[in-house]
Every structure is written in structure tokens, then in C-alpha cells.
JSON list of C-alpha atoms in Angstrom, two decimals:
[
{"chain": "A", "resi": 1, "resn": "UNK", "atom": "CA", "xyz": [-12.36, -7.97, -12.58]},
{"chain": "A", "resi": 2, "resn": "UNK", "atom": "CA", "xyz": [-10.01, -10.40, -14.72]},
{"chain": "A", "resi": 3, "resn": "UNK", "atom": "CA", "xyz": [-9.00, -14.12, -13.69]},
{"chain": "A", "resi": 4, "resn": "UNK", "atom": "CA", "xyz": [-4.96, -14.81, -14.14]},
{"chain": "A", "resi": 5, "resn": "UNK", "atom": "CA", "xyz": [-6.09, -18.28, -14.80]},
{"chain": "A", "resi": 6, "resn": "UNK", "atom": "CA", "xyz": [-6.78, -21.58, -13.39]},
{"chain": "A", "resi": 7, "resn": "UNK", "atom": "CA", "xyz": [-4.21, -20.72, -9.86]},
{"chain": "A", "resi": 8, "resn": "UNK", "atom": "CA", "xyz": [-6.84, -17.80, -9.72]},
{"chain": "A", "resi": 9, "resn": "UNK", "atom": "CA", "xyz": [-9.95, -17.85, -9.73]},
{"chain": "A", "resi": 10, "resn": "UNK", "atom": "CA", "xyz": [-12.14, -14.87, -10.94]},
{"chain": "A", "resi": 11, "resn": "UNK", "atom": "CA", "xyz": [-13.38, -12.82, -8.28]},
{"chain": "A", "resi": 12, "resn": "UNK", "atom": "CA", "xyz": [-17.39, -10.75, -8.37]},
{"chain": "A", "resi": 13, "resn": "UNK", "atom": "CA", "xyz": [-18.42, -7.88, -6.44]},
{"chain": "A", "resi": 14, "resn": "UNK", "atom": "CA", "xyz": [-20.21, -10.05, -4.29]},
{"chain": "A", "resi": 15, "resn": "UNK", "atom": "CA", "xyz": [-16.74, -11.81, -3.31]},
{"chain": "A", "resi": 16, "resn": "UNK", "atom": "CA", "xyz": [-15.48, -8.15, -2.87]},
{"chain": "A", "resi": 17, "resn": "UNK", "atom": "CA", "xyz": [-17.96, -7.36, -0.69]},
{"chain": "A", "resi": 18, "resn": "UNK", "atom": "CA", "xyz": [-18.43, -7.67, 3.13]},
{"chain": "A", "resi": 19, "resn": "UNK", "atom": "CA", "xyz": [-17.28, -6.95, 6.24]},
{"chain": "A", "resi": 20, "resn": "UNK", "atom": "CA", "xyz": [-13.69, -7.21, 7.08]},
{"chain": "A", "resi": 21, "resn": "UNK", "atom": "CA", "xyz": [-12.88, -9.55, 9.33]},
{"chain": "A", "resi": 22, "resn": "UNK", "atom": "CA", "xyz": [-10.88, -10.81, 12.44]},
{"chain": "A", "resi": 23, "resn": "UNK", "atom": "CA", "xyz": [-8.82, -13.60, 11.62]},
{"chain": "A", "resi": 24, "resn": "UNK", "atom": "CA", "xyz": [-7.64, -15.17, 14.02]},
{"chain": "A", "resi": 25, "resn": "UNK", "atom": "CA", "xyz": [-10.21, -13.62, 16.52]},
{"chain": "A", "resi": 26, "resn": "UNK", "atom": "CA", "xyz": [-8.05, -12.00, 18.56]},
{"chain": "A", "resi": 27, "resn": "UNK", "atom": "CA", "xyz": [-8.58, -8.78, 20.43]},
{"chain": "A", "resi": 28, "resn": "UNK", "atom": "CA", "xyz": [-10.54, -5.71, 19.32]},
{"chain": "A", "resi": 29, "resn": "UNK", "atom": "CA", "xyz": [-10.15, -3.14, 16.26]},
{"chain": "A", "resi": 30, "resn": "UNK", "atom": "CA", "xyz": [-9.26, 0.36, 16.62]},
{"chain": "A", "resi": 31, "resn": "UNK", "atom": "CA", "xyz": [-12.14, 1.33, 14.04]},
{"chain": "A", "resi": 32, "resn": "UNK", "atom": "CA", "xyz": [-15.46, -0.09, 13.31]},
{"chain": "A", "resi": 33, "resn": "UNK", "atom": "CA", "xyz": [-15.53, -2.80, 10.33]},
{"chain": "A", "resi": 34, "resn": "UNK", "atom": "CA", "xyz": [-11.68, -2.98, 10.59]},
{"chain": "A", "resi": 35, "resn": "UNK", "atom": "CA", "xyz": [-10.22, -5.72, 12.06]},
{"chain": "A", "resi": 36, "resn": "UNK", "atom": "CA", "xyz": [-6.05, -6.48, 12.23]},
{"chain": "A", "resi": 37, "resn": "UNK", "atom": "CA", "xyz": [-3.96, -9.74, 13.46]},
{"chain": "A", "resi": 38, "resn": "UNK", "atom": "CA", "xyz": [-0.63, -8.86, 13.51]},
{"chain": "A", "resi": 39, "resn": "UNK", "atom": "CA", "xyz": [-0.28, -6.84, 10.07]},
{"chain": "A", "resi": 40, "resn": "UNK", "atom": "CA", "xyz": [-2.64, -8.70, 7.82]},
{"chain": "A", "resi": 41, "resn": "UNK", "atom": "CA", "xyz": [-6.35, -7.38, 7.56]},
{"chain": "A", "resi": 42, "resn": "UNK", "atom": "CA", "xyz": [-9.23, -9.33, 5.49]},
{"chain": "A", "resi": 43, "resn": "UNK", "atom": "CA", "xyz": [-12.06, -7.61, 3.71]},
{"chain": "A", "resi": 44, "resn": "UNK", "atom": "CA", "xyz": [-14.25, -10.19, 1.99]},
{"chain": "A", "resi": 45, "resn": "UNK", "atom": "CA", "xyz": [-11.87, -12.48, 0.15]},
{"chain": "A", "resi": 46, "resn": "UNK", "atom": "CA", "xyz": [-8.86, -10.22, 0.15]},
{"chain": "A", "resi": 47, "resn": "UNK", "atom": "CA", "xyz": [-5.98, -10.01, 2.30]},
{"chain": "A", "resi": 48, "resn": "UNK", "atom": "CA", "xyz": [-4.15, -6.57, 2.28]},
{"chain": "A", "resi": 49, "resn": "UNK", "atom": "CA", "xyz": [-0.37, -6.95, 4.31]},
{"chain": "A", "resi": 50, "resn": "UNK", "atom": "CA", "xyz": [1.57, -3.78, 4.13]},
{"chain": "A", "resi": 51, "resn": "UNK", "atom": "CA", "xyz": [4.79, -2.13, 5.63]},
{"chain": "A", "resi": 52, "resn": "UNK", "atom": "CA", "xyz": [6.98, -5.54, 5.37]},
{"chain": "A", "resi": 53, "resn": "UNK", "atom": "CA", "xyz": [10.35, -4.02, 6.08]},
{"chain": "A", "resi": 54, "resn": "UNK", "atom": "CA", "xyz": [13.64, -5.56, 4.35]},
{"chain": "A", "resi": 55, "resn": "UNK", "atom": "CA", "xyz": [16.02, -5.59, 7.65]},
{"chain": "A", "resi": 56, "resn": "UNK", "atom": "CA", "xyz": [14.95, -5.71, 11.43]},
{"chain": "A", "resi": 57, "resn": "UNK", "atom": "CA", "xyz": [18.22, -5.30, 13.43]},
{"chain": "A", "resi": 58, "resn": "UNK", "atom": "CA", "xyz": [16.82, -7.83, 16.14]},
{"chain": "A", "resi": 59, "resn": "UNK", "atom": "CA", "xyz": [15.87, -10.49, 13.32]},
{"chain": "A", "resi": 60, "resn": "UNK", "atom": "CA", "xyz": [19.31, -9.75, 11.59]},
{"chain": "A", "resi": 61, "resn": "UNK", "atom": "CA", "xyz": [21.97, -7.97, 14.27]},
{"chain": "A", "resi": 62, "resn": "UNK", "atom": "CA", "xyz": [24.93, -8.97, 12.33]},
{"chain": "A", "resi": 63, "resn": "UNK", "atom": "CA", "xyz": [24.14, -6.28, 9.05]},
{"chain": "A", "resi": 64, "resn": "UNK", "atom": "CA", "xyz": [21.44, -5.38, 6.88]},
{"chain": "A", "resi": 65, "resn": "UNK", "atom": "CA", "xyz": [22.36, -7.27, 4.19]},
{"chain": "A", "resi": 66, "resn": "UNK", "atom": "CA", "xyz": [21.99, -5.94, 0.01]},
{"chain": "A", "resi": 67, "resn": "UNK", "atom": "CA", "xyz": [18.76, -5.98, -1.49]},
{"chain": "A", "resi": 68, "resn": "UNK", "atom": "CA", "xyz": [18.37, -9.45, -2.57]},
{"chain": "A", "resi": 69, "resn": "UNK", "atom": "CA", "xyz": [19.02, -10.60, 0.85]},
{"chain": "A", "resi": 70, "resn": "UNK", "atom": "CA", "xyz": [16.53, -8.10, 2.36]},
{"chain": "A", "resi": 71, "resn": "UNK", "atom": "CA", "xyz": [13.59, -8.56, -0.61]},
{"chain": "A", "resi": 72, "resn": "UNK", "atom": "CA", "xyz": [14.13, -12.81, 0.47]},
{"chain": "A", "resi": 73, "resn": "UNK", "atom": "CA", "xyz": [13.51, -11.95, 3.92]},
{"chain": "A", "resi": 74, "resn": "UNK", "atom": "CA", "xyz": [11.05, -9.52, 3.22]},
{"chain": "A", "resi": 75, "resn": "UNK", "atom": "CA", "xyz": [8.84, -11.83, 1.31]},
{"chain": "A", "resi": 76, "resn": "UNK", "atom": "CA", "xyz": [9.44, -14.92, 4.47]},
{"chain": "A", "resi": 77, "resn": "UNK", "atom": "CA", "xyz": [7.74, -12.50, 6.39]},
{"chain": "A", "resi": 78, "resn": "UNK", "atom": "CA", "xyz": [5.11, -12.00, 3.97]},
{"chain": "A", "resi": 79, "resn": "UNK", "atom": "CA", "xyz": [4.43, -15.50, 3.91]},
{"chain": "A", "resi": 80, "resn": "UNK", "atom": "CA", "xyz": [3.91, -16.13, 7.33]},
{"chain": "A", "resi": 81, "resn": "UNK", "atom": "CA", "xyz": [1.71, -13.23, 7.84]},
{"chain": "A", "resi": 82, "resn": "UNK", "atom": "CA", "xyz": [-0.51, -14.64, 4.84]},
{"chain": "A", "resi": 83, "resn": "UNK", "atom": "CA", "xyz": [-0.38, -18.19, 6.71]},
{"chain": "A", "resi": 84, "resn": "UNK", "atom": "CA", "xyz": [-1.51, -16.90, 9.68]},
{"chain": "A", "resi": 85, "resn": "UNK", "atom": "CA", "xyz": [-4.10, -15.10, 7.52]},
{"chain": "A", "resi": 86, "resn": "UNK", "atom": "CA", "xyz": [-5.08, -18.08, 6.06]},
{"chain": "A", "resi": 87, "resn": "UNK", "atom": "CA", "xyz": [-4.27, -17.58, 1.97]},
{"chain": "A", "resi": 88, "resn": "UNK", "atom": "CA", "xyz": [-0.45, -18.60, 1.07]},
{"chain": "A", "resi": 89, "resn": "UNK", "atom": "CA", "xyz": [2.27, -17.29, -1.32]},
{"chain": "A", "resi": 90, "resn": "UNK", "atom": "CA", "xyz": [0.39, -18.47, -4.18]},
{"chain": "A", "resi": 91, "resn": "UNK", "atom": "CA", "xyz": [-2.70, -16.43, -3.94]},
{"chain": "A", "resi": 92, "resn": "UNK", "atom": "CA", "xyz": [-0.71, -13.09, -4.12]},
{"chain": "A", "resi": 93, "resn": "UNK", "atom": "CA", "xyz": [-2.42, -11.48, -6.76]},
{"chain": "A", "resi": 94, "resn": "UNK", "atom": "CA", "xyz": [0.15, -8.08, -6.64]},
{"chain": "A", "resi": 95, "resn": "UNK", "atom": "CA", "xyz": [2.86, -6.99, -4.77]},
{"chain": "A", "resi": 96, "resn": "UNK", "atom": "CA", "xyz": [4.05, -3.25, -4.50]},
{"chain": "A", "resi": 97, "resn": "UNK", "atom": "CA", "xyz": [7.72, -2.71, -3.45]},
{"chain": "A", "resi": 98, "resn": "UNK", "atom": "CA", "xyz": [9.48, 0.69, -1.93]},
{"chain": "A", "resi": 99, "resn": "UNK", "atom": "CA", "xyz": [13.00, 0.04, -2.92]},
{"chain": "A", "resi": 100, "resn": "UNK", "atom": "CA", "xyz": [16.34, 2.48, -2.18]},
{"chain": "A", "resi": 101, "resn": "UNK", "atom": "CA", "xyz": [17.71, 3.63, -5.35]},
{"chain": "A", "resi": 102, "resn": "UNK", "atom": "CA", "xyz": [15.79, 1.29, -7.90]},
{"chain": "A", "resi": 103, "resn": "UNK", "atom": "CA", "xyz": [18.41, 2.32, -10.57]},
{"chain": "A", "resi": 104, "resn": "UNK", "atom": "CA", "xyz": [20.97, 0.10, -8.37]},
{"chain": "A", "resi": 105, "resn": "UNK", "atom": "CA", "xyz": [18.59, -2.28, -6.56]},
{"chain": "A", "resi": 106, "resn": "UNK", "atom": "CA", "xyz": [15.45, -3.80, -8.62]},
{"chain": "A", "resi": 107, "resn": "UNK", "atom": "CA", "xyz": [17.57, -6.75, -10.75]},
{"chain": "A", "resi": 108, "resn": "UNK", "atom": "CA", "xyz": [18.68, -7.92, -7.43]},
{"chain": "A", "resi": 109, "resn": "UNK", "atom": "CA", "xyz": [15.06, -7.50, -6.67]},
{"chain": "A", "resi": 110, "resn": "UNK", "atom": "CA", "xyz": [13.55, -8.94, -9.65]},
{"chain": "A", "resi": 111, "resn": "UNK", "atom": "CA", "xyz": [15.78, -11.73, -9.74]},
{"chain": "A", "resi": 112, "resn": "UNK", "atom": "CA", "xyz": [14.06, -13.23, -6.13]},
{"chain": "A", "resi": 113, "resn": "UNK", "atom": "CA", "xyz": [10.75, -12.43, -7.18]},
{"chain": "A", "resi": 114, "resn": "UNK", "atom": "CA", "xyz": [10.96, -14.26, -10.46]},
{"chain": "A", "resi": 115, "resn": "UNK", "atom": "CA", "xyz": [12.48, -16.93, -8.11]},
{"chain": "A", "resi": 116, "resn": "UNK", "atom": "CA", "xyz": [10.23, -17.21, -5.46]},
{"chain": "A", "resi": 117, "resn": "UNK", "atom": "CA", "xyz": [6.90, -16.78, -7.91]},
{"chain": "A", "resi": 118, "resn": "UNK", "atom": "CA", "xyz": [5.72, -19.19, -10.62]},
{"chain": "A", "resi": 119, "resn": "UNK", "atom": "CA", "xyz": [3.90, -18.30, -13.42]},
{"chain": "A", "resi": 120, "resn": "UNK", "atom": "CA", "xyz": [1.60, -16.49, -13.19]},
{"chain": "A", "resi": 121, "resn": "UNK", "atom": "CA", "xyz": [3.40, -14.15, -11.11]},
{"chain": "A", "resi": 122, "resn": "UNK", "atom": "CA", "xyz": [1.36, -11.61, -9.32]},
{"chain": "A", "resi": 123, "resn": "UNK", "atom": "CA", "xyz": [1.76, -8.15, -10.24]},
{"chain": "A", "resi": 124, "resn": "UNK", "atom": "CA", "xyz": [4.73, -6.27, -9.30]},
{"chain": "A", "resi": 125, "resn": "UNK", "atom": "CA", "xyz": [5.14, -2.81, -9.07]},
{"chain": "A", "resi": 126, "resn": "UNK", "atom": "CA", "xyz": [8.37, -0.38, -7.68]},
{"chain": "A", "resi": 127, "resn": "UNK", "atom": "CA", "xyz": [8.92, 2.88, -6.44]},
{"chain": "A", "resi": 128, "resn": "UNK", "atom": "CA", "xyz": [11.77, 4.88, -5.47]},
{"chain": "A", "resi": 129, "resn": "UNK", "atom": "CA", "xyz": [11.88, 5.84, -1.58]},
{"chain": "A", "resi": 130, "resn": "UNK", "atom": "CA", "xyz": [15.00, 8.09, -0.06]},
{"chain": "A", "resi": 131, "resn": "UNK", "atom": "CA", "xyz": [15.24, 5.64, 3.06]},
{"chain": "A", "resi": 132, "resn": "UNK", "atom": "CA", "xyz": [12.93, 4.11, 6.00]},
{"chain": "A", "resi": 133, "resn": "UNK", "atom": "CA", "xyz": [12.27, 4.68, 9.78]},
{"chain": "A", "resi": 134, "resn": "UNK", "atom": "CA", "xyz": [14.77, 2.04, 10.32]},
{"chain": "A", "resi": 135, "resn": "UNK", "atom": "CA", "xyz": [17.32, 4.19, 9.00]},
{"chain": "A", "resi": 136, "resn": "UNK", "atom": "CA", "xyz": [20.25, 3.93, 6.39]},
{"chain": "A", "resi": 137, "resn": "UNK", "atom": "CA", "xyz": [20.97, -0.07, 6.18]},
{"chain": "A", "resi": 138, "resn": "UNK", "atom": "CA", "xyz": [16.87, -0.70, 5.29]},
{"chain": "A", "resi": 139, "resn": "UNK", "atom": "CA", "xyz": [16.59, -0.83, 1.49]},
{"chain": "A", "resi": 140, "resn": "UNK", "atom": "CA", "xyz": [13.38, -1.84, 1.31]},
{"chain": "A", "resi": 141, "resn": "UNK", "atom": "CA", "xyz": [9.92, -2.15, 2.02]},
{"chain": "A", "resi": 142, "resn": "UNK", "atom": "CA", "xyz": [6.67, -4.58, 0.54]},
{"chain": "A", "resi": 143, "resn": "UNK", "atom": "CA", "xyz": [3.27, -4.72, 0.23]},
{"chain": "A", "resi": 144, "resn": "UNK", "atom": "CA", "xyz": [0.59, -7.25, -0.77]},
{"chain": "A", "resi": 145, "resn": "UNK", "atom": "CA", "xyz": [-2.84, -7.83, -1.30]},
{"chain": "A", "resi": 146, "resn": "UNK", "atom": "CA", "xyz": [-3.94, -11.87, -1.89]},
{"chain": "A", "resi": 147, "resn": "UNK", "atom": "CA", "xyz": [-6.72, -13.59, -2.06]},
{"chain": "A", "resi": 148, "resn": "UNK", "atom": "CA", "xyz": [-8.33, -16.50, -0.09]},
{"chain": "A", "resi": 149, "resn": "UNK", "atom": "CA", "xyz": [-10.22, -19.34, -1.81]}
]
């Protein structure tokens, strides 16, 4: 396992290793050695927050917005779920993005996430998706895993 520099320090098995844990000690897991607040879940020194979605009708009612606008509010939520995991938006060592017709979408895309990361940027990967639960208006959906020192 690699450092990306002084913002990131290199991690060992040993800070790989352990159980996964409750963080903010609330209420119980659904499987042994798993525990989940609210969307984030800690294993060791890694925090793993998943199925971010770019529009909520009851956060947004008034449209879902184009991608840049969803990917911005997509990555607010992200931070607060890393807050309340206790690691920030500068320990996000990747980020993996489900995105509505990339061909159309990912500058918009890129454009906030070269915005809202510094270098080093984490890691960014996309993939094409047909559409979301939420139906047509969602363009988008994230993924991280970050660290905590």
C-alpha cells in the first residue's frame, strides 16, 4: 500500500486490520463485526460511504437539477456523513461515481471534483448506469472510502 504524500499518510496491514466499528455507538448491527451509523461503516482506519444519491425530491422539491448541481450536492452529503464518521473531505483517498450518460455528464462532473478537491485528489473513477431507484431526474450516484488519522 502506497502513501499520496504528506495529506496521507501510508497505511500497514496492521492499520487495515480490525474489527469494524460503531461510530457513533448507536444501536445494533444487522451482522456480526459490521457496524453502520447512518451510511458510513469503519473497518480499522477506513471509512467506506456508499449509495450517495445526486437528487432527493424532499431535499430538492423544486427539480433535480443537471449533473453539476447534483455531483455538488452529492459530495455535501458525503461530507457530512464522513464528519459524523469522524475523517473529513480531505482524507478521501477514492471516490467511485455512477453517472447517467457519462458521454454528456462527466466534464460537468469533473469540473466540481477538481473544484472541491486539492491536490492530491483522491482517486476518481466513473461508470455508466441507465438510471436510479429514484427514477428519471437522478443522474447520479457516489461512493467513497477515506481514511481516519
Amino acid at each position: 500500500i502506497y502513501s499520496r504524500g504528506p495529506l496521507r499518510p501510508a497505511l500497514n496491514r496492521r492499520s487495515l486490520a480490525g474489527p469494524r466499528v460503531n461510530m457513533a455507538a448507536q444501536g445494533a448491527s444487522s451482522r456480526p463485526g459490521k457496524q453502520q451509523v447512518g451510511g458510513p461503516i469503519r473497518s480499522g482506519n477506513l471509512v467506506f460511504v456508499g449509495g450517495i444519491g445526486g437528487w432527493y425530491p424532499e431535499r430538492r422539491p423544486e427539480g433535480p437539477g443537471d449533473a453539476r448541481q447534483q455531483f455538488g450536492d452529492a459530495l455535501e452529503m458525503m461530507k457530512g456523513s464522513l464528519e459524523k464518521a469522524g475523517t473529513s473531505m480531505a482524507n478521501v483517498l477514492r471516490i467511485k461515481v455512477s453517472l447517467v450518460d457519462p458521454a454528456k455528464n462527466w466534464g460537468a462532473v469533473y469540473e466540481v471534483f477538481q473544484e472541491r478537491f486539492p491536490e492530491p485528489r483522491p482517486v476518481c473513477s466513473c461508470f455508466g448506469a441507465t438510471g436510479f431507484r429514484r427514477g428519471p431526474g437522478q443522474l447520479l450516484q457516489v461512493e467513497c472510502i477515506a481514511y481516519i488519522d
